[in-house]
C-alpha cells in the first residue's frame, strides 16, 4: 500500500448511531457506520474526495446506472485485534480488482492515493464500529456508479465512487446445502464474470430463489456452454477435496479472481497439501461422492471467509458429504483468521496495520 498524500474534505457526523446497534445480534448490511466517502468524476477527472456523514444521495431518475447498469463494487474487511489495533487484509488486491472491474464496464479507474487515503480516514473516524473478537469485523463496500443524467445508450461521462462500511459477524454459521446448475449460468465466455459488476449478482437472484424453494441455500454454477464444468458457488469461489488433494477451477473471464481463494491456495501449498488448479467436471465430483473419495466441498469469499458444504444435489440425486476429522475447510479458515486478527505470524505480508 503506497503512502497517500491526498487532501480530503471532511465533514464529521454531529452524532453517532452506534448506540442503536446490537453487535451481538447483527443482521448483515442492516446498520452502517457514521461516515462514508464520495468522489465524483466530472469533466474528465476525479474531484477531491469528500468524507461525509452516512446518508442518502440525491440522483436524477435518468442517471445511467439505473438504465445501463454501469456499476462495480468490492468487498473488504477491517479487523481489530485483542489490543485494539486495526488491520486490513490484502487491500491492494481489492483496489486492483475494482479498477479491473471498472475498466471492463467503461468506468474510469480510481486513483490509488484517493482510495487509501479515504479508506484509512474512514477507519480512523469510525474505529469504534470495529469490534474485536472472533468473527467480528467491519465490512467495507467500495463501489462506483454512472451518474450522468441521460437515457442514451452510451457510457456515462460522470461517475461517483463511494465507500460505505457496516459491522459484520460470521456470514455462514453452519454448513450449507447446494444444487448444481443445469439450466442457468452465472457468466459466459467473453462476458463480465471476472468483474465484480453489479449485474452479475442481480442475475443470480432468480435461479438462487428457485434453488431455495427446493431446500438449497446456494448454487454451484457450471459453464454456460455445456454445463459440464463446475466454476463457482453462489457468490464464492469453490474448492473440492478429493482424498487429500484440493481441486479448484482456474480463474478466467467467467470466474472471479477471489482474494480469499488465492490466500487459501497459498496456505495449502505452505502446508504441503497438493492443490490442482484445473477444470473440474460435474461427472468427476458425482463419481467421487459415490465412491467415497470426495471428502469436502467449501466456498471461499470475503463475507463468509470459508463456507462448508454439507451436501449437493444433481439431477434430483442428493449426495451427503461425510463428516471428516480435522477438515481442511476449518483448518484454513482458522489459519486465515489468525492472520487477519493478528493472532499469528503473517509470513505472506498480507496484513496491513491502520493507525487509528
CSV table of N, CA, C and O in Angstrom, one decimal, residues 144-219:
chain,number,residue,atom,x,y,z
A,144,UNK,N,-18.6,1.9,-7.5
A,144,UNK,CA,-18.6,3.0,-8.5
A,144,UNK,C,-19.8,2.9,-9.4
A,144,UNK,O,-20.1,1.8,-9.8
A,145,UNK,N,-20.5,4.0,-9.6
A,145,UNK,CA,-21.7,4.0,-10.4
A,145,UNK,C,-21.7,5.2,-11.4
A,145,UNK,O,-21.0,6.2,-11.2
A,146,UNK,N,-22.4,5.0,-12.5
A,146,UNK,CA,-22.6,6.0,-13.5
A,146,UNK,C,-23.7,7.0,-13.1
A,146,UNK,O,-24.8,6.6,-12.8
A,147,UNK,N,-23.4,8.3,-13.1
A,147,UNK,CA,-24.3,9.3,-12.6
A,147,UNK,C,-24.8,10.3,-13.6
A,147,UNK,O,-25.6,11.1,-13.3
A,148,UNK,N,-24.3,10.2,-14.8
A,148,UNK,CA,-24.8,11.2,-15.8
A,148,UNK,C,-26.3,11.0,-16.1
A,148,UNK,O,-26.8,9.9,-16.2
A,149,UNK,N,-27.0,12.2,-16.2
A,149,UNK,CA,-28.4,12.1,-16.5
A,149,UNK,C,-28.5,12.0,-18.0
A,149,UNK,O,-28.0,12.8,-18.8
A,150,UNK,N,-29.3,11.0,-18.4
A,150,UNK,CA,-29.5,10.7,-19.8
A,150,UNK,C,-29.8,9.3,-20.1
A,150,UNK,O,-29.1,8.4,-19.5
A,151,UNK,N,-30.7,9.0,-21.0
A,151,UNK,CA,-31.1,7.6,-21.3
A,151,UNK,C,-30.5,7.2,-22.7
A,151,UNK,O,-31.0,6.1,-23.2
A,152,UNK,N,-29.6,7.9,-23.2
A,152,UNK,CA,-29.0,7.4,-24.5
A,152,UNK,C,-28.1,6.3,-24.1
A,152,UNK,O,-27.4,6.2,-23.1
A,153,UNK,N,-28.0,5.3,-25.0
A,153,UNK,CA,-27.3,4.0,-24.8
A,153,UNK,C,-25.8,4.2,-25.1
A,153,UNK,O,-25.3,3.9,-26.1
A,154,UNK,N,-25.1,4.9,-24.1
A,154,UNK,CA,-23.7,5.1,-24.3
A,154,UNK,C,-23.1,5.2,-22.9
A,154,UNK,O,-23.8,5.5,-21.9
A,155,UNK,N,-21.8,5.1,-22.8
A,155,UNK,CA,-21.2,5.2,-21.5
A,155,UNK,C,-21.4,6.6,-20.9
A,155,UNK,O,-21.5,7.6,-21.6
A,156,UNK,N,-21.5,6.6,-19.6
A,156,UNK,CA,-21.7,7.9,-18.9
A,156,UNK,C,-20.4,8.8,-19.0
A,156,UNK,O,-19.3,8.2,-19.2
A,157,UNK,N,-20.6,10.1,-18.8
A,157,UNK,CA,-19.4,10.9,-18.7
A,157,UNK,C,-19.2,11.4,-17.3
A,157,UNK,O,-18.4,12.3,-17.0
A,158,UNK,N,-20.1,11.0,-16.4
A,158,UNK,CA,-20.0,11.3,-15.0
A,158,UNK,C,-20.1,10.0,-14.1
A,158,UNK,O,-20.9,9.2,-14.4
A,159,UNK,N,-19.3,10.0,-13.1
A,159,UNK,CA,-19.3,8.8,-12.2
A,159,UNK,C,-19.2,9.2,-10.7
A,159,UNK,O,-18.7,10.3,-10.5
A,160,UNK,N,-19.6,8.3,-9.9
A,160,UNK,CA,-19.4,8.5,-8.4
A,160,UNK,C,-18.8,7.3,-7.8
A,160,UNK,O,-19.3,6.2,-8.0
A,161,UNK,N,-17.7,7.5,-7.1
A,161,UNK,CA,-17.0,6.4,-6.3
A,161,UNK,C,-17.4,6.6,-4.9
A,161,UNK,O,-17.2,7.7,-4.3
A,162,UNK,N,-17.8,5.6,-4.2
A,162,UNK,CA,-18.3,5.7,-2.8
A,162,UNK,C,-17.7,4.5,-2.0
A,162,UNK,O,-17.5,3.4,-2.5
A,163,UNK,N,-17.5,4.8,-0.7
A,163,UNK,CA,-17.1,3.8,0.2
A,163,UNK,C,-18.0,3.9,1.4
A,163,UNK,O,-18.1,5.0,2.1
A,164,UNK,N,-18.7,2.8,1.8
A,164,UNK,CA,-19.5,2.7,3.0
A,164,UNK,C,-19.1,1.5,3.8
A,164,UNK,O,-18.4,0.6,3.2
A,165,UNK,N,-19.4,1.5,5.1
A,165,UNK,CA,-18.9,0.4,5.9
A,165,UNK,C,-20.1,0.0,6.8
A,165,UNK,O,-20.9,0.8,7.3
A,166,UNK,N,-20.1,-1.3,7.1
A,166,UNK,CA,-21.1,-1.8,8.1
A,166,UNK,C,-20.5,-2.9,8.9
A,166,UNK,O,-19.7,-3.7,8.5
A,167,UNK,N,-20.9,-3.0,10.2
A,167,UNK,CA,-20.4,-4.0,11.1
A,167,UNK,C,-20.9,-5.4,10.7
A,167,UNK,O,-22.0,-5.5,10.2
A,168,UNK,N,-20.1,-6.4,10.9
A,168,UNK,CA,-20.5,-7.7,10.4
A,168,UNK,C,-20.0,-8.8,11.4
A,168,UNK,O,-19.0,-8.6,12.1
A,169,UNK,N,-20.7,-9.9,11.4
A,169,UNK,CA,-20.3,-11.1,12.1
A,169,UNK,C,-20.2,-12.2,11.0
A,169,UNK,O,-20.2,-12.0,9.8
A,170,UNK,N,-20.0,-13.5,11.5
A,170,UNK,CA,-19.8,-14.6,10.6
A,170,UNK,C,-21.0,-14.7,9.6
A,170,UNK,O,-22.2,-14.6,10.1
A,171,UNK,N,-20.7,-14.9,8.4
A,171,UNK,CA,-21.8,-14.9,7.3
A,171,UNK,C,-22.6,-16.2,7.3
A,171,UNK,O,-23.8,-16.2,7.3
A,172,UNK,N,-21.9,-17.3,7.2
A,172,UNK,CA,-22.5,-18.7,7.2
A,172,UNK,C,-22.0,-19.3,8.5
A,172,UNK,O,-20.9,-19.7,8.6
A,173,UNK,N,-22.9,-19.5,9.5
A,173,UNK,CA,-22.5,-20.1,10.7
A,173,UNK,C,-22.6,-21.6,10.7
A,173,UNK,O,-22.1,-22.3,11.7
A,174,UNK,N,-23.3,-22.2,9.7
A,174,UNK,CA,-23.4,-23.7,9.6
A,174,UNK,C,-23.2,-24.1,8.2
A,174,UNK,O,-23.4,-23.3,7.3
A,175,UNK,N,-22.9,-25.3,7.9
A,175,UNK,CA,-22.7,-25.8,6.5
A,175,UNK,C,-24.0,-25.6,5.7
A,175,UNK,O,-25.1,-25.6,6.2
A,176,UNK,N,-23.8,-25.4,4.4
A,176,UNK,CA,-24.9,-25.2,3.5
A,176,UNK,C,-25.1,-26.3,2.5
A,176,UNK,O,-24.2,-27.1,2.2
A,177,UNK,N,-26.3,-26.5,2.1
A,177,UNK,CA,-26.7,-27.5,1.0
A,177,UNK,C,-26.7,-26.7,-0.3
A,177,UNK,O,-27.3,-25.6,-0.4
A,178,UNK,N,-26.2,-27.3,-1.4
A,178,UNK,CA,-26.2,-26.7,-2.6
A,178,UNK,C,-26.7,-27.6,-3.7
A,178,UNK,O,-26.8,-28.8,-3.6
A,179,UNK,N,-27.1,-27.0,-4.8
A,179,UNK,CA,-27.5,-27.7,-6.0
A,179,UNK,C,-26.6,-27.3,-7.2
A,179,UNK,O,-26.2,-26.1,-7.3
A,180,UNK,N,-26.4,-28.2,-8.1
A,180,UNK,CA,-25.5,-27.9,-9.3
A,180,UNK,C,-26.4,-27.4,-10.4
A,180,UNK,O,-27.4,-28.0,-10.8
A,181,UNK,N,-26.0,-26.3,-11.0
A,181,UNK,CA,-26.8,-25.6,-12.0
A,181,UNK,C,-26.8,-26.5,-13.3
A,181,UNK,O,-25.7,-27.0,-13.7
A,182,UNK,N,-28.0,-26.7,-13.9
A,182,UNK,CA,-28.1,-27.4,-15.1
A,182,UNK,C,-28.7,-26.6,-16.2
A,182,UNK,O,-28.7,-27.0,-17.4
A,183,UNK,N,-29.3,-25.5,-15.8
A,183,UNK,CA,-30.1,-24.7,-16.8
A,183,UNK,C,-29.5,-23.2,-16.9
A,183,UNK,O,-29.2,-22.7,-18.0
A,184,UNK,N,-29.4,-22.6,-15.7
A,184,UNK,CA,-29.0,-21.2,-15.7
A,184,UNK,C,-27.5,-21.1,-15.5
A,184,UNK,O,-26.8,-22.0,-15.0
A,185,UNK,N,-26.9,-20.0,-16.0
A,185,UNK,CA,-25.5,-19.8,-15.9
A,185,UNK,C,-25.2,-18.4,-15.2
A,185,UNK,O,-26.0,-17.5,-15.4
A,186,UNK,N,-24.1,-18.4,-14.5
A,186,UNK,CA,-23.7,-17.1,-13.9
A,186,UNK,C,-23.0,-16.2,-14.9
A,186,UNK,O,-23.2,-15.0,-14.9
A,187,UNK,N,-22.2,-16.7,-15.8
A,187,UNK,CA,-21.5,-15.9,-16.8
A,187,UNK,C,-21.1,-16.7,-18.0
A,187,UNK,O,-21.2,-18.0,-18.0
A,188,UNK,N,-20.6,-16.1,-19.0
A,188,UNK,CA,-20.2,-16.7,-20.3
A,188,UNK,C,-18.9,-16.2,-20.8
A,188,UNK,O,-18.4,-15.2,-20.4
A,189,UNK,N,-18.3,-17.0,-21.7
A,189,UNK,CA,-17.0,-16.6,-22.3
A,189,UNK,C,-17.2,-15.2,-22.9
A,189,UNK,O,-18.1,-14.9,-23.6
A,190,UNK,N,-16.1,-14.4,-22.7
A,190,UNK,CA,-16.2,-13.0,-23.2
A,190,UNK,C,-17.0,-12.0,-22.5
A,190,UNK,O,-17.1,-10.9,-22.9
A,191,UNK,N,-17.6,-12.5,-21.4
A,191,UNK,CA,-18.5,-11.6,-20.6
A,191,UNK,C,-17.8,-10.9,-19.5
A,191,UNK,O,-16.6,-10.6,-19.6
A,192,UNK,N,-18.6,-10.7,-18.4
A,192,UNK,CA,-18.0,-9.9,-17.3
A,192,UNK,C,-18.0,-10.7,-16.0
A,192,UNK,O,-17.9,-10.1,-14.9
A,193,UNK,N,-17.9,-12.0,-16.1
A,193,UNK,CA,-17.9,-12.9,-15.0
A,193,UNK,C,-16.7,-12.6,-14.1
A,193,UNK,O,-16.8,-12.8,-12.8
A,194,UNK,N,-15.6,-12.2,-14.6
A,194,UNK,CA,-14.4,-12.0,-13.8
A,194,UNK,C,-14.5,-10.7,-13.1
A,194,UNK,O,-13.7,-10.4,-12.1
A,195,UNK,N,-15.4,-9.8,-13.4
A,195,UNK,CA,-15.5,-8.5,-12.8
A,195,UNK,C,-16.6,-8.5,-11.7
A,195,UNK,O,-17.5,-9.3,-11.7
A,196,UNK,N,-16.4,-7.7,-10.7
A,196,UNK,CA,-17.5,-7.6,-9.7
A,196,UNK,C,-18.4,-6.5,-10.2
A,196,UNK,O,-18.5,-5.4,-9.6
A,197,UNK,N,-19.1,-6.8,-11.2
A,197,UNK,CA,-20.1,-5.9,-11.8
A,197,UNK,C,-21.5,-6.3,-11.2
A,197,UNK,O,-21.8,-7.4,-10.9
A,198,UNK,N,-22.2,-5.2,-10.8
A,198,UNK,CA,-23.5,-5.4,-10.1
A,198,UNK,C,-24.4,-6.4,-10.8
A,198,UNK,O,-25.1,-7.2,-10.1
A,199,UNK,N,-24.5,-6.3,-12.1
A,199,UNK,CA,-25.4,-7.1,-12.8
A,199,UNK,C,-25.2,-8.6,-12.7
A,199,UNK,O,-26.1,-9.4,-12.8
A,200,UNK,N,-23.9,-9.0,-12.4
A,200,UNK,CA,-23.6,-10.4,-12.2
A,200,UNK,C,-24.4,-11.0,-11.1
A,200,UNK,O,-24.8,-12.1,-11.1
A,201,UNK,N,-24.5,-10.2,-10.0
A,201,UNK,CA,-25.2,-10.6,-8.8
A,201,UNK,C,-26.7,-10.5,-8.9
A,201,UNK,O,-27.4,-11.4,-8.4
A,202,UNK,N,-27.2,-9.5,-9.5
A,202,UNK,CA,-28.6,-9.4,-9.7
A,202,UNK,C,-29.1,-10.5,-10.6
A,202,UNK,O,-30.2,-11.0,-10.3
A,203,UNK,N,-28.4,-11.0,-11.5
A,203,UNK,CA,-28.8,-12.1,-12.4
A,203,UNK,C,-28.8,-13.4,-11.7
A,203,UNK,O,-29.5,-14.4,-12.2
A,204,UNK,N,-28.2,-13.5,-10.5
A,204,UNK,CA,-28.2,-14.8,-9.8
A,204,UNK,C,-29.4,-15.0,-8.9
A,204,UNK,O,-29.7,-16.1,-8.5
A,205,UNK,N,-30.1,-13.9,-8.6
A,205,UNK,CA,-31.1,-13.9,-7.6
A,205,UNK,C,-32.2,-14.9,-8.0
A,205,UNK,O,-32.7,-15.7,-7.1
A,206,UNK,N,-32.7,-14.8,-9.2
A,206,UNK,CA,-33.8,-15.7,-9.6
A,206,UNK,C,-33.5,-17.2,-9.5
A,206,UNK,O,-34.2,-17.9,-8.9
A,207,UNK,N,-32.4,-17.6,-10.2
A,207,UNK,CA,-32.1,-19.1,-10.1
A,207,UNK,C,-31.8,-19.5,-8.6
A,207,UNK,O,-32.1,-20.6,-8.2
A,208,UNK,N,-31.2,-18.6,-7.8
A,208,UNK,CA,-31.0,-18.9,-6.4
A,208,UNK,C,-32.3,-19.0,-5.7
A,208,UNK,O,-32.4,-19.9,-4.8
A,209,UNK,N,-33.3,-18.2,-6.0
A,209,UNK,CA,-34.6,-18.3,-5.3
A,209,UNK,C,-35.2,-19.7,-5.7
A,209,UNK,O,-35.8,-20.3,-4.8
A,210,UNK,N,-35.0,-20.1,-6.9
A,210,UNK,CA,-35.6,-21.5,-7.3
A,210,UNK,C,-34.9,-22.6,-6.5
A,210,UNK,O,-35.5,-23.5,-6.1
A,211,UNK,N,-33.6,-22.4,-6.3
A,211,UNK,CA,-32.8,-23.4,-5.5
A,211,UNK,C,-33.3,-23.4,-4.1
A,211,UNK,O,-33.5,-24.5,-3.5
A,212,UNK,N,-33.5,-22.2,-3.5
A,212,UNK,CA,-34.0,-22.1,-2.2
A,212,UNK,C,-35.4,-22.8,-2.0
A,212,UNK,O,-35.7,-23.4,-1.0
A,213,UNK,N,-36.2,-22.6,-3.0
A,213,UNK,CA,-37.6,-23.3,-3.0
A,213,UNK,C,-37.4,-24.8,-2.9
A,213,UNK,O,-38.3,-25.5,-2.4
A,214,UNK,N,-36.3,-25.3,-3.4
A,214,UNK,CA,-36.1,-26.8,-3.3
A,214,UNK,C,-35.3,-27.2,-2.1
A,214,UNK,O,-35.0,-28.4,-1.9
A,215,UNK,N,-35.0,-26.2,-1.2
A,215,UNK,CA,-34.3,-26.5,0.1
A,215,UNK,C,-32.8,-26.4,0.0
A,215,UNK,O,-32.1,-26.8,1.0
A,216,UNK,N,-32.3,-25.7,-1.0
A,216,UNK,CA,-30.8,-25.5,-1.1
A,216,UNK,C,-30.5,-24.0,-0.9
A,216,UNK,O,-31.2,-23.1,-1.5
A,217,UNK,N,-29.4,-23.7,-0.2
A,217,UNK,CA,-29.1,-22.3,0.1
A,217,UNK,C,-28.3,-21.6,-1.0
A,217,UNK,O,-28.4,-20.4,-1.2
A,218,UNK,N,-27.6,-22.4,-1.8
A,218,UNK,CA,-26.8,-21.9,-2.9
A,218,UNK,C,-26.7,-22.8,-4.1
A,218,UNK,O,-27.1,-23.9,-4.0
A,219,UNK,N,-26.2,-22.2,-5.2
A,219,UNK,CA,-26.0,-23.0,-6.4
A,219,UNK,C,-24.5,-23.1,-6.7
A,219,UNK,O,-23.7,-22.1,-6.5
